[in-house]
Short mmCIF file of C-alpha atoms and ligand atoms in Angstrom, two decimals:
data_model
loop_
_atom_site.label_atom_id
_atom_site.label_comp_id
_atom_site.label_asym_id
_atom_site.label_seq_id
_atom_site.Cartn_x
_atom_site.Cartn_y
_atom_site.Cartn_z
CA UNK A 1494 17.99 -23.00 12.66
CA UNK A 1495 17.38 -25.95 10.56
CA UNK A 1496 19.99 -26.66 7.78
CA UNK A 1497 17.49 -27.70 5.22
CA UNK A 1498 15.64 -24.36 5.16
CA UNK A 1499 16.33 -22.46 2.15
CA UNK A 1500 17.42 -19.09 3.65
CA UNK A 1501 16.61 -15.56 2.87
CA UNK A 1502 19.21 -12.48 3.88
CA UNK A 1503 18.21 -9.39 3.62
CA UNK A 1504 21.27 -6.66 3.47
CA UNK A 1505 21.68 -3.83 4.56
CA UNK A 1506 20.69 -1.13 1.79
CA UNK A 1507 23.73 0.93 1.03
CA UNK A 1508 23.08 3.05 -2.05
CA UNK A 1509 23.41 6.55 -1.65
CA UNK A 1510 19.82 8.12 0.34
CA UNK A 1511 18.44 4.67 0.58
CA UNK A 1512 16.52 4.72 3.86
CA UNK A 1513 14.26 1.54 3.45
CA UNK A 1514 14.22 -2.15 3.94
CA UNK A 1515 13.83 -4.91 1.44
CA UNK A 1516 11.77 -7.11 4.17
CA UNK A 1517 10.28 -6.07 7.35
CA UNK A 1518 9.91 -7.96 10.30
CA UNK A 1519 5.84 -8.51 9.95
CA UNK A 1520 6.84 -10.64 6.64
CA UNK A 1521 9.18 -13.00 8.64
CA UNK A 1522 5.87 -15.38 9.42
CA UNK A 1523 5.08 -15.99 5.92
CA UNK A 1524 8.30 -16.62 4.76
CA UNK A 1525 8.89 -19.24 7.52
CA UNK A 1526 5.56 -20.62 6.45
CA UNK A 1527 7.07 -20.98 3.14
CA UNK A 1528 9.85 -23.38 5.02
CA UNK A 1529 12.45 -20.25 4.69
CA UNK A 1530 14.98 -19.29 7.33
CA UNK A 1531 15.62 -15.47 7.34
CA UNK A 1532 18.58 -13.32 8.57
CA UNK A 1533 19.13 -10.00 8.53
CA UNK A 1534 22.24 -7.92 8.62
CA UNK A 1535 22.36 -6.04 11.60
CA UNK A 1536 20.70 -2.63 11.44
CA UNK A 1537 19.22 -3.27 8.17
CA UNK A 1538 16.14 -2.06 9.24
CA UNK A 1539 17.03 1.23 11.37
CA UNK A 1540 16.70 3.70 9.30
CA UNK A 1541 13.02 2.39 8.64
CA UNK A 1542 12.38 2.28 12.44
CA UNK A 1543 12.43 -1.88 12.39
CA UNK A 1544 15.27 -2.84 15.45
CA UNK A 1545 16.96 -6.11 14.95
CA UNK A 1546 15.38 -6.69 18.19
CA UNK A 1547 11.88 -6.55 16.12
CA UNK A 1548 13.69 -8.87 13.34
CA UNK A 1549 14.81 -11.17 16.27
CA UNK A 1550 11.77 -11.52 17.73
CA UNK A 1551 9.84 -12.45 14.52
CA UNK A 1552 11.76 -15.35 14.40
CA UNK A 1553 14.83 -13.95 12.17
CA UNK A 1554 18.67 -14.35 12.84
CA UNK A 1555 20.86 -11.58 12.77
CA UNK A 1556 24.31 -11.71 10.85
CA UNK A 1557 26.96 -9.35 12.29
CA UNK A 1558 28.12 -8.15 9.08
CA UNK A 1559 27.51 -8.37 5.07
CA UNK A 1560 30.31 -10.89 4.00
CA UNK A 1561 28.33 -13.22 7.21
CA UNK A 1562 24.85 -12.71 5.38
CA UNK A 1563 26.26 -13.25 2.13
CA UNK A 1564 27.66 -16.05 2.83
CA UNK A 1565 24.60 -17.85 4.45
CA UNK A 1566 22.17 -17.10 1.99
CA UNK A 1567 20.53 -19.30 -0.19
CA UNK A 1568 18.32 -15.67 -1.80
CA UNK A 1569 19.51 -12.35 -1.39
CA UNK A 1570 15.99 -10.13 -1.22
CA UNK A 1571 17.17 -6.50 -1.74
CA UNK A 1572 16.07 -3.04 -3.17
CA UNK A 1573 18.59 -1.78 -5.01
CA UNK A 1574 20.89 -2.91 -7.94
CA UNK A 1575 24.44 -4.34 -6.29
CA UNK A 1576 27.35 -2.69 -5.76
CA UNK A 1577 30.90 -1.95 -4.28
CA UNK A 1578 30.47 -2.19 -0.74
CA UNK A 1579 33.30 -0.03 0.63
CA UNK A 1580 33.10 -1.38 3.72
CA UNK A 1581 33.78 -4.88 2.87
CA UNK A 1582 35.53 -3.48 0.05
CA UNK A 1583 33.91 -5.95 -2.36
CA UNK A 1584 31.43 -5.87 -4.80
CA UNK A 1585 27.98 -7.40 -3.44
CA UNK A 1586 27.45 -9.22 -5.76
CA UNK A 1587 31.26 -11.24 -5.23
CA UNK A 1588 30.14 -11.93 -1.61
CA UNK A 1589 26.95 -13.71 -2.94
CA UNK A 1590 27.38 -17.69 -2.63
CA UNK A 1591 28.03 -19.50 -6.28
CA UNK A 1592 24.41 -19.93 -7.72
CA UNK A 1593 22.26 -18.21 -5.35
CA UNK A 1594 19.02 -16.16 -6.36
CA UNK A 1595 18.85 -12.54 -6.28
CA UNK A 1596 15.30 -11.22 -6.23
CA UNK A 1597 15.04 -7.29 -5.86
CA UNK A 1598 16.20 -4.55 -8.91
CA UNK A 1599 18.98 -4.92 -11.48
CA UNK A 1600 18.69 -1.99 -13.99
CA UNK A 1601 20.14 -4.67 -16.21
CA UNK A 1602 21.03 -2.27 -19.13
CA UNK A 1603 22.29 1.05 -17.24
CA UNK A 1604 24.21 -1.70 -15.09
CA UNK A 1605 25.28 -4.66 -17.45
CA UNK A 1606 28.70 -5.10 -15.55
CA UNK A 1607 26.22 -6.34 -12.86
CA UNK A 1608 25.15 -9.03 -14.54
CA UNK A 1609 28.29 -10.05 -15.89
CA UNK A 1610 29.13 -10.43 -13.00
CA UNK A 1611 26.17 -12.47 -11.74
CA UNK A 1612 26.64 -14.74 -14.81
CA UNK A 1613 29.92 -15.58 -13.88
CA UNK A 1614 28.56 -16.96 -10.75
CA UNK A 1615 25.45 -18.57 -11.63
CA UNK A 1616 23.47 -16.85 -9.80
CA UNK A 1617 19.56 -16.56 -10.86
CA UNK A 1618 18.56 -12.65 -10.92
CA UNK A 1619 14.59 -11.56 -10.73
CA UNK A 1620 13.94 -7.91 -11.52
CA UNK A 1621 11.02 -6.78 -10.24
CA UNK A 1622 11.18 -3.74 -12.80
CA UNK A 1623 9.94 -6.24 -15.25
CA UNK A 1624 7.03 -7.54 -13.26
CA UNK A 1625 4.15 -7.59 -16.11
CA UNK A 1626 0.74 -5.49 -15.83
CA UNK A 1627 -1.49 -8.48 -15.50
CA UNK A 1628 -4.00 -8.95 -12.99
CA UNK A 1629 -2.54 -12.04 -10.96
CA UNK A 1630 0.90 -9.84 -10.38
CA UNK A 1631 -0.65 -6.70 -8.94
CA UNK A 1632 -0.07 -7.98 -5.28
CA UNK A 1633 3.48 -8.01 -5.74
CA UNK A 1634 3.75 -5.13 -8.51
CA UNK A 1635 6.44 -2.84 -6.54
CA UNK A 1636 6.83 -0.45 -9.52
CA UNK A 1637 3.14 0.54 -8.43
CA UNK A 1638 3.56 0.94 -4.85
CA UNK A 1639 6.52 2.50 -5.11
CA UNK A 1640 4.98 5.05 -7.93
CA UNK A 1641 2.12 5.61 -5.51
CA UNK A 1642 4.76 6.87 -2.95
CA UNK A 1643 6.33 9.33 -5.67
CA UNK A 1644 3.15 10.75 -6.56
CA UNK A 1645 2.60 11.79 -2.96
CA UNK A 1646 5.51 12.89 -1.87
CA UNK A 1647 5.52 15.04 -5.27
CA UNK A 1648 2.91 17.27 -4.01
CA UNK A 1649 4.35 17.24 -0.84
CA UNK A 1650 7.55 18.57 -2.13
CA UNK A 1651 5.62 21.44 -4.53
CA UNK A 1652 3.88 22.30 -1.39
CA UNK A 1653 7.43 22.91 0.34
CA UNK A 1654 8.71 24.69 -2.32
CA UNK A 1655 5.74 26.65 -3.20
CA UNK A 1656 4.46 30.21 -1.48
CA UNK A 1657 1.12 29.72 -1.44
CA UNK A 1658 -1.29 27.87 0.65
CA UNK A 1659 -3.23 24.53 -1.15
CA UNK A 1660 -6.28 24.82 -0.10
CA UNK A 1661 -9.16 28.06 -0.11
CA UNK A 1662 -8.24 29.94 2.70
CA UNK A 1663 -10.84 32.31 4.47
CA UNK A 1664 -9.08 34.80 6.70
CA UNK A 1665 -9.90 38.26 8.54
CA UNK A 1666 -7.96 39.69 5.63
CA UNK A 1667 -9.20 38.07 2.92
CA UNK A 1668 -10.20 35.27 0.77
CA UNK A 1669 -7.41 32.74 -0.75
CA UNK A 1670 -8.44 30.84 -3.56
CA UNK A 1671 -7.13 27.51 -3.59
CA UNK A 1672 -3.83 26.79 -6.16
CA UNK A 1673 -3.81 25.68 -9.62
CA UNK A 1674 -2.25 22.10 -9.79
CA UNK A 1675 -1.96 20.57 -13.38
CA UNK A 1676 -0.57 16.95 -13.62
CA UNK A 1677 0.86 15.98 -16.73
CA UNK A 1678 0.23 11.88 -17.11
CA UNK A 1679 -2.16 9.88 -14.86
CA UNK A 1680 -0.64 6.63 -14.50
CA UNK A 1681 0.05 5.25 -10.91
CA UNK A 1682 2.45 7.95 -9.63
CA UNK A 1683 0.03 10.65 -11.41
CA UNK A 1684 -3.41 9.20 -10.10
CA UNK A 1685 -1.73 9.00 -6.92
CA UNK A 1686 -0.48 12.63 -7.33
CA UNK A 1687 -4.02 13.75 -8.24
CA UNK A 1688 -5.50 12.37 -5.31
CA UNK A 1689 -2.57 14.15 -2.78
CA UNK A 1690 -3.29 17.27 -4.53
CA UNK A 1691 -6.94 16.94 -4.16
CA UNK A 1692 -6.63 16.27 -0.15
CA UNK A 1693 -4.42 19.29 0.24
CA UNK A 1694 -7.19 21.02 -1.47
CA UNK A 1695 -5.89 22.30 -4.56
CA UNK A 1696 -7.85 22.42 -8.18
CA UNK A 1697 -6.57 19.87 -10.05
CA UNK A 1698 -6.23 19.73 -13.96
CA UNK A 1699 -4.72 16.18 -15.42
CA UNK A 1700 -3.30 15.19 -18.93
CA UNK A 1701 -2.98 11.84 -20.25
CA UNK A 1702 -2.72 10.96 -23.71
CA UNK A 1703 -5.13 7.21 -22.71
CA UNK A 1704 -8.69 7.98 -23.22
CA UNK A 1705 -9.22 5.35 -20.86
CA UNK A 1706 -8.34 7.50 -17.72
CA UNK A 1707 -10.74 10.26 -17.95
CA UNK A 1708 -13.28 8.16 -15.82
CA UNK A 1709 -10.60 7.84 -13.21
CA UNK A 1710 -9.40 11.52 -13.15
CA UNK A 1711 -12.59 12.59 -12.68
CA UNK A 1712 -13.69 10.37 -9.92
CA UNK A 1713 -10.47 11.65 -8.18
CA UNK A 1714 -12.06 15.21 -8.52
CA UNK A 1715 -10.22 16.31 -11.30
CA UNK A 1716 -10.64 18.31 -14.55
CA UNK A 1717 -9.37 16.11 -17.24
CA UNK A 1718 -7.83 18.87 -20.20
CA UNK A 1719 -7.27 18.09 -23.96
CA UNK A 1720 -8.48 14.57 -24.39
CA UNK A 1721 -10.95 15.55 -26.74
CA UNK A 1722 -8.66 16.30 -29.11
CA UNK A 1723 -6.58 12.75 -28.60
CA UNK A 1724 -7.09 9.55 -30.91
CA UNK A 1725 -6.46 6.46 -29.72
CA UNK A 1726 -3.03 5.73 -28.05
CA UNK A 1727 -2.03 1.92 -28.13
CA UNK A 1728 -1.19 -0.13 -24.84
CA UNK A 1729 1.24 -2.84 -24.63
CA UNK A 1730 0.78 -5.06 -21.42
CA UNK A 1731 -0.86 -2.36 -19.59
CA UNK A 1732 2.03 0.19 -20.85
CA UNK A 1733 1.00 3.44 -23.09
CA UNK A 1734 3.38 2.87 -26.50
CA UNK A 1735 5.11 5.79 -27.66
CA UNK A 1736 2.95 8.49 -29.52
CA UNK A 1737 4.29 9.78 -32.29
CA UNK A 1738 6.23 13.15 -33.20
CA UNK A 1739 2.72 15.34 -34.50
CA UNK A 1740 1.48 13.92 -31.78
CA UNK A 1741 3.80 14.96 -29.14
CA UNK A 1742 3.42 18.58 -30.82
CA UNK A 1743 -0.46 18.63 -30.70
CA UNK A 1744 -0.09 17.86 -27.28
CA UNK A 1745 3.03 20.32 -26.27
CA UNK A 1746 0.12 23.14 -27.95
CA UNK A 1747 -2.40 22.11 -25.98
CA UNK A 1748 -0.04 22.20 -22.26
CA UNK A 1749 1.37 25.07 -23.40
CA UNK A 1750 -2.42 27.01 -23.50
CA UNK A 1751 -3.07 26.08 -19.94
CA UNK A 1752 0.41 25.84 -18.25
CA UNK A 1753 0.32 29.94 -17.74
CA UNK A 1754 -2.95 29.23 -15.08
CA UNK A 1755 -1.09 26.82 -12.83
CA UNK A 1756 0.75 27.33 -9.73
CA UNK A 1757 2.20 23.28 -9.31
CA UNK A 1758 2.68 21.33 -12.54
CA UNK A 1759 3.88 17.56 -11.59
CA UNK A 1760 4.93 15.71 -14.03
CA UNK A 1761 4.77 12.00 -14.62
CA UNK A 1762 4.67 11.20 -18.17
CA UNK A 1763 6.02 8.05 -19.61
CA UNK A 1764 6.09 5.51 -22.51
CA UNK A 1765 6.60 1.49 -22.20
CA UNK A 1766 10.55 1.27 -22.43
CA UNK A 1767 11.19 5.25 -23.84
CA UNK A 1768 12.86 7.90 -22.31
CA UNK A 1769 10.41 10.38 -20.69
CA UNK A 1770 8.53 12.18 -23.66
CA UNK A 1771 9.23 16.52 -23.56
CA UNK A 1772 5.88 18.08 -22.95
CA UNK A 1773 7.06 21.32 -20.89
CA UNK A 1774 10.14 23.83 -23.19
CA UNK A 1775 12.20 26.48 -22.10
CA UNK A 1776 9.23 28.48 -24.08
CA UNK A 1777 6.65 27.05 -21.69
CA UNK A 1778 8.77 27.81 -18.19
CA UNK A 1779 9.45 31.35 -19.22
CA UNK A 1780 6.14 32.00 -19.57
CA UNK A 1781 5.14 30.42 -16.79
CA UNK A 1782 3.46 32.52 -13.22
CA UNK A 1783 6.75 33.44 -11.23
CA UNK A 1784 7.16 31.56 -7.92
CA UNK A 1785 5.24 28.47 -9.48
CA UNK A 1786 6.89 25.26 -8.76
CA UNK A 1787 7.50 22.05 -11.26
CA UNK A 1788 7.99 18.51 -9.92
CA UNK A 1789 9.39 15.83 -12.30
CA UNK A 1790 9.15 12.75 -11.51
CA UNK A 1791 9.89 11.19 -14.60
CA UNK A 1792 13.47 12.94 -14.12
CA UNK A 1793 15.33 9.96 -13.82
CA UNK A 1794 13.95 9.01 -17.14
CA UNK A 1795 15.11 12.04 -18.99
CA UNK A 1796 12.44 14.56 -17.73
CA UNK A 1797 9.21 15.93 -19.13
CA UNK A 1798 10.66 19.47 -18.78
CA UNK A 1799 13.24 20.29 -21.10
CA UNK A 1800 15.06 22.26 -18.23
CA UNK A 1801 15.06 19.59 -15.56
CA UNK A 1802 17.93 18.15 -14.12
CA UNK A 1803 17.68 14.57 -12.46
CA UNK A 1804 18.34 14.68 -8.98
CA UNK A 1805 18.71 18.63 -9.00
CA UNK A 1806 16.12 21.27 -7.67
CA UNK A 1807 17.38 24.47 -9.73
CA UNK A 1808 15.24 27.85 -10.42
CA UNK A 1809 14.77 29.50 -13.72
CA UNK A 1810 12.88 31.94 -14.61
CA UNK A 1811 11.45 32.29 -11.24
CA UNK A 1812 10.09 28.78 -11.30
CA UNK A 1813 11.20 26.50 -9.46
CA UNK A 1814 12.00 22.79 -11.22
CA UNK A 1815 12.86 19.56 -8.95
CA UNK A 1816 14.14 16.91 -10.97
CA UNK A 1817 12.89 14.67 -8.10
CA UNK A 1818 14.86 11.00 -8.12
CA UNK A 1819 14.22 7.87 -6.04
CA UNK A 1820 11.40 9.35 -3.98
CA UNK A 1821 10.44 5.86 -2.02
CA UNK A 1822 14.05 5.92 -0.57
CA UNK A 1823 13.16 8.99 1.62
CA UNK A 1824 9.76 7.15 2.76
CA UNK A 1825 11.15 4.82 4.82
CA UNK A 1826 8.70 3.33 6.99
CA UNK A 1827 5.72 2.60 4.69
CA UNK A 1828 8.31 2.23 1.50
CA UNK A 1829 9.74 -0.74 3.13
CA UNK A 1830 6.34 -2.23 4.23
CA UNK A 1831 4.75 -1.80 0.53
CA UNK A 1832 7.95 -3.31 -0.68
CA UNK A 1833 7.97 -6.58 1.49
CA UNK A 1834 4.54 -7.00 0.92
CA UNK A 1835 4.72 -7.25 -2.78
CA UNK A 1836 8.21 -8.99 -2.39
CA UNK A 1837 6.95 -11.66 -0.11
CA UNK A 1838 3.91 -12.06 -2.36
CA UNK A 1839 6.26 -12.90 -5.12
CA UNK A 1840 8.55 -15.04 -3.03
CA UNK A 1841 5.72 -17.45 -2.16
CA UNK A 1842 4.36 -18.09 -5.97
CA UNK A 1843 8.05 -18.07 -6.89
CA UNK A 1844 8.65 -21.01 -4.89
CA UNK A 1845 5.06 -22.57 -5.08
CA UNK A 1846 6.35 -25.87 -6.44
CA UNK A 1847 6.58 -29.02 -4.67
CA UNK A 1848 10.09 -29.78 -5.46
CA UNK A 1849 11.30 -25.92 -5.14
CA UNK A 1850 12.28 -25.37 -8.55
CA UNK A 1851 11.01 -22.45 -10.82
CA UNK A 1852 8.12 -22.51 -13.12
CA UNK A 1853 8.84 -20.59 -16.31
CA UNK A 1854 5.45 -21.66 -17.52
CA UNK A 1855 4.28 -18.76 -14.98
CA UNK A 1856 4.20 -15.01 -16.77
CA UNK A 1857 5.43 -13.12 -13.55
CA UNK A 1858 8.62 -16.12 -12.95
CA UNK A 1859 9.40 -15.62 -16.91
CA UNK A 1860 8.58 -12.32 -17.28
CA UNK A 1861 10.87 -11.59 -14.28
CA UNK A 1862 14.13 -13.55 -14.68
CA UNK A 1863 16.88 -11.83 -16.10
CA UNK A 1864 19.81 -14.56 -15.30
CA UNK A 1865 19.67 -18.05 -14.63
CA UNK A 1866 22.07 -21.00 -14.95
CA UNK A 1867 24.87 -18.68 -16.09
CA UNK A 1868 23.35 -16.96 -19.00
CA UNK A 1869 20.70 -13.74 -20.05
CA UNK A 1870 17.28 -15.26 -20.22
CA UNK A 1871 15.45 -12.09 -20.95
CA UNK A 1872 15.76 -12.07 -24.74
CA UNK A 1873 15.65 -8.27 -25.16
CA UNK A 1874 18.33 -7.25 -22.63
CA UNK A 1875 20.59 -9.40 -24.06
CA UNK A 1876 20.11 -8.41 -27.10
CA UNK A 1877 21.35 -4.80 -25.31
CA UNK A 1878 24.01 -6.06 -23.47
CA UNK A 1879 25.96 -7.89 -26.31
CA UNK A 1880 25.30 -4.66 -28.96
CA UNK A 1881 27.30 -2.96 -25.82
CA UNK A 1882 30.14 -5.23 -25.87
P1 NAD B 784 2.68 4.62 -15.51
O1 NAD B 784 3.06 3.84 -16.72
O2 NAD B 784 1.68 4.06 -14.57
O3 NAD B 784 2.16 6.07 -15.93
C1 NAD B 784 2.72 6.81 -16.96
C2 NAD B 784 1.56 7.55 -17.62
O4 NAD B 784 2.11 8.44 -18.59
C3 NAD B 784 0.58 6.62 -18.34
O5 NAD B 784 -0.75 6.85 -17.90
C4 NAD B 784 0.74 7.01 -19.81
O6 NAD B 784 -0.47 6.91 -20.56
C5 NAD B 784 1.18 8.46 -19.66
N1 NAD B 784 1.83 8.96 -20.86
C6 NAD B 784 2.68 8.34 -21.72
N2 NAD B 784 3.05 9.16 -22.71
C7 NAD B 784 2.42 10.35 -22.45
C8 NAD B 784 2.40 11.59 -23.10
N3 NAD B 784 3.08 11.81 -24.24
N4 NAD B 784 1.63 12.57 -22.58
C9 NAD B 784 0.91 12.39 -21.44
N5 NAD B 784 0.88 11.21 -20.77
C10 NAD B 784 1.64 10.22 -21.28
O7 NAD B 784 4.05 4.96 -14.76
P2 NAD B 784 4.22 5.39 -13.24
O8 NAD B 784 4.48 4.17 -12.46
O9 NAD B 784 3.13 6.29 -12.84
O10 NAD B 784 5.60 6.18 -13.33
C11 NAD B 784 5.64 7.43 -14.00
C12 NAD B 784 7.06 7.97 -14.10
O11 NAD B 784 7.55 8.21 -12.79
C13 NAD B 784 8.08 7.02 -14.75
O12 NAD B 784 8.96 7.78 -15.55
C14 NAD B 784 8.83 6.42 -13.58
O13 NAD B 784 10.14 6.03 -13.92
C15 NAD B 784 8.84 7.61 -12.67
N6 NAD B 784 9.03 7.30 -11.24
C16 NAD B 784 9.90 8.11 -10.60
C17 NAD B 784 10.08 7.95 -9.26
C18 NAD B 784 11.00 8.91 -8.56
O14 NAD B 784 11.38 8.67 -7.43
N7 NAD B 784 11.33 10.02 -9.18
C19 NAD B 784 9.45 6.91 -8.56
C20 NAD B 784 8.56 6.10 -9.24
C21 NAD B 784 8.35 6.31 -10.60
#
């Protein structure tokens, strides 16, 4: 390995149910391309089906341990946040070298002890959370792929859960009508869900409060419900702003009037940088057919069902209500391709300069960078990190 290649290690994932791989081993190519050496740890990639054998033969080393990849790497490419790694018994981000890059997530305000922490040692954090909406950064938007993943496996899930089949079922006993799915916001994961929904056969009804997705609900096959009634909802970068209080009411009235007809309800509902908005009450489950099933994805944002609880599947009422968390963790295999895709897309226009430093003149480098040369470059999350202090 040459000693004046930048180079890449790629951990092993260890938070809780994480089952994928920040880089697989069809990525090595274009990273070496780039003039980057990459190393694994060893069995990063098992639990996605990638051998180190795989990583080894794509032209990757493998380092026996994580304090060994730490301490070669120039950038750490991960999924999740860092953390105490009990086996090591040190926090990840202590075994990083002094002013290496981290590229990967940071939940920089549920987790600002991380970047303290980073701070301290110079290191340069990208989170790809904040990766904006623009045109140019959909190859590498992860947040999408990995919402595209949720929104399947949703209907997967409500399929599991529920007692019915999807689809119109013609049997020597009888005709089955196909179930009543309604899907409450049509962003990525909800477009995604629609589509899932649609394959498995089911009648689909979708809610958004952006006039601007009825075209795509209903090419999905879809009934779009209530946007007749909506005025304009303002976008920021791509993001629907929050809607206001009446508005949120209107709305609740008009879920509430066709909830009772559905068998699935997936929910996916979210505002640019606000909790999850309530659209489904107590009220609304209660009255609700018995055995139907709810699937919230935006649980780990607060919920869209005022009963949910995040990373809980609990009944009430009869109805079953998973407050579904982290979904692309249990999709291992094409979770970790999606997400080296997009990651190696932003790798190469991060380091797309000559002389291999970054270019903050670039949207998806600014927008991105959280830390750099020991202080919060994001303006906003420092702002939330210092009120905290
Ligand atoms: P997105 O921004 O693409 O879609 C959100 C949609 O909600 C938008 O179309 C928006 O117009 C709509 N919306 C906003 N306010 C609404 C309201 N009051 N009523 C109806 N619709 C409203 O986001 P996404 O990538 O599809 O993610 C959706 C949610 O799923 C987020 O909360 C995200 O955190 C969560 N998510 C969860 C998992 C998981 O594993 N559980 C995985 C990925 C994403």
């Amino acid at each position: 390995m040459s000693s004046k290649n930048i180079i890449v290690g790629v951990p092993k994932e260890i938070y809780g149910g994480e089952m994928r791989v920040a880089l697989v081993p069809k990525m090595i190519s274009s990273l070496k391309r780039l003039g980057q050496d990459i190393v694994i740890e060893k069995g990063a990639g098992n639990r996605a089906f990638f051998s180190d054998e795989e990583y080894e033969q794509a032209g990757a080393g493998v380092a026996p341990n994580a304090a060994q990849l730490y301490a070669e790497a120039d950038i750490i490419v991960k999924i999740n946040p860092p953390q105490e790694n009990m086996d090591e018994e040190k926090h990840e981000v202590e075994m990083m070298k002094q002013g290496c890059t981290y590229i990967g997530f940071l939940n920089p305000t549920k987790k600002p002890d991380v970047i303290r922490r980073m701070i301290e040692k110079t290191i340069t954090g990208f989170d790809m959370e904040y990766m904006p909406r623009i045109a140019r950064a959909q190859s590498m938007d992860i947040l999408s792929s990995m919402s595209s993943i949720a929104g399947y496996r949703a209907v997967i899930i409500a399929a599991q859960y529920l007692g019915k089949f999807f689809p119109l079922m013609m049997t020597a006993a009888g005709t089955i009508p196909p179930v009543r799915v309604m899907i409450l916001g049509a962003g990525v994961a909800g477009l995604q869900a629609i589509a899932t929904a649609r394959r498995l056969g089911a009648s689909v009804e979708a809610f958004d409060v952006r006039p601007a997705v009825r075209e795509q609900i209903e090419s999905l096959g879809a009934k779009c419900i209530g946007l007749d009634a909506i005025e304009t909802v303002e976008t920021i970068g791509g993001y629907t702003k929050r809607v206001s209080d009446e508005f949120l009411e209107s709305e609740r009235e008009i879920i509430d009037s066709r909830i009772v007809h559905h068998d699935v309800v997936i929910t996916t509902a979210k505002a640019f940088g606000e909790n999850a908005p309530v659209l489904i009450t107590d009220g609304m489950v209660r009255r609700m057919k018995k055995g139907a099933v709810i699937v919230d994805i935006a649980a780990d944002q607060g919920g869209n069902c005022e009963l949910t609880v995040a990373g809980k599947n609990i009944e009430k009422y009869g109805i079953t209500i998973c407050g579904v968390i982290n979904l692309p963790a249990t999709f291992p295999v094409d979770g970790s391709i999606l997400y080296s895709k997009n990651m190696t897309n932003f790798i190469t226009n991060l380091y797309k300069t000559k002389d291999g430093t970054f270019d903050f003149e670039d949207e998806i480098t600014r927008s991105t960078c959280i830390t750099y040369q020991g202080k919060i470059v994001n303006k906003a999350i420092k702002k939330t990190i210092q009120k905290e202090e």
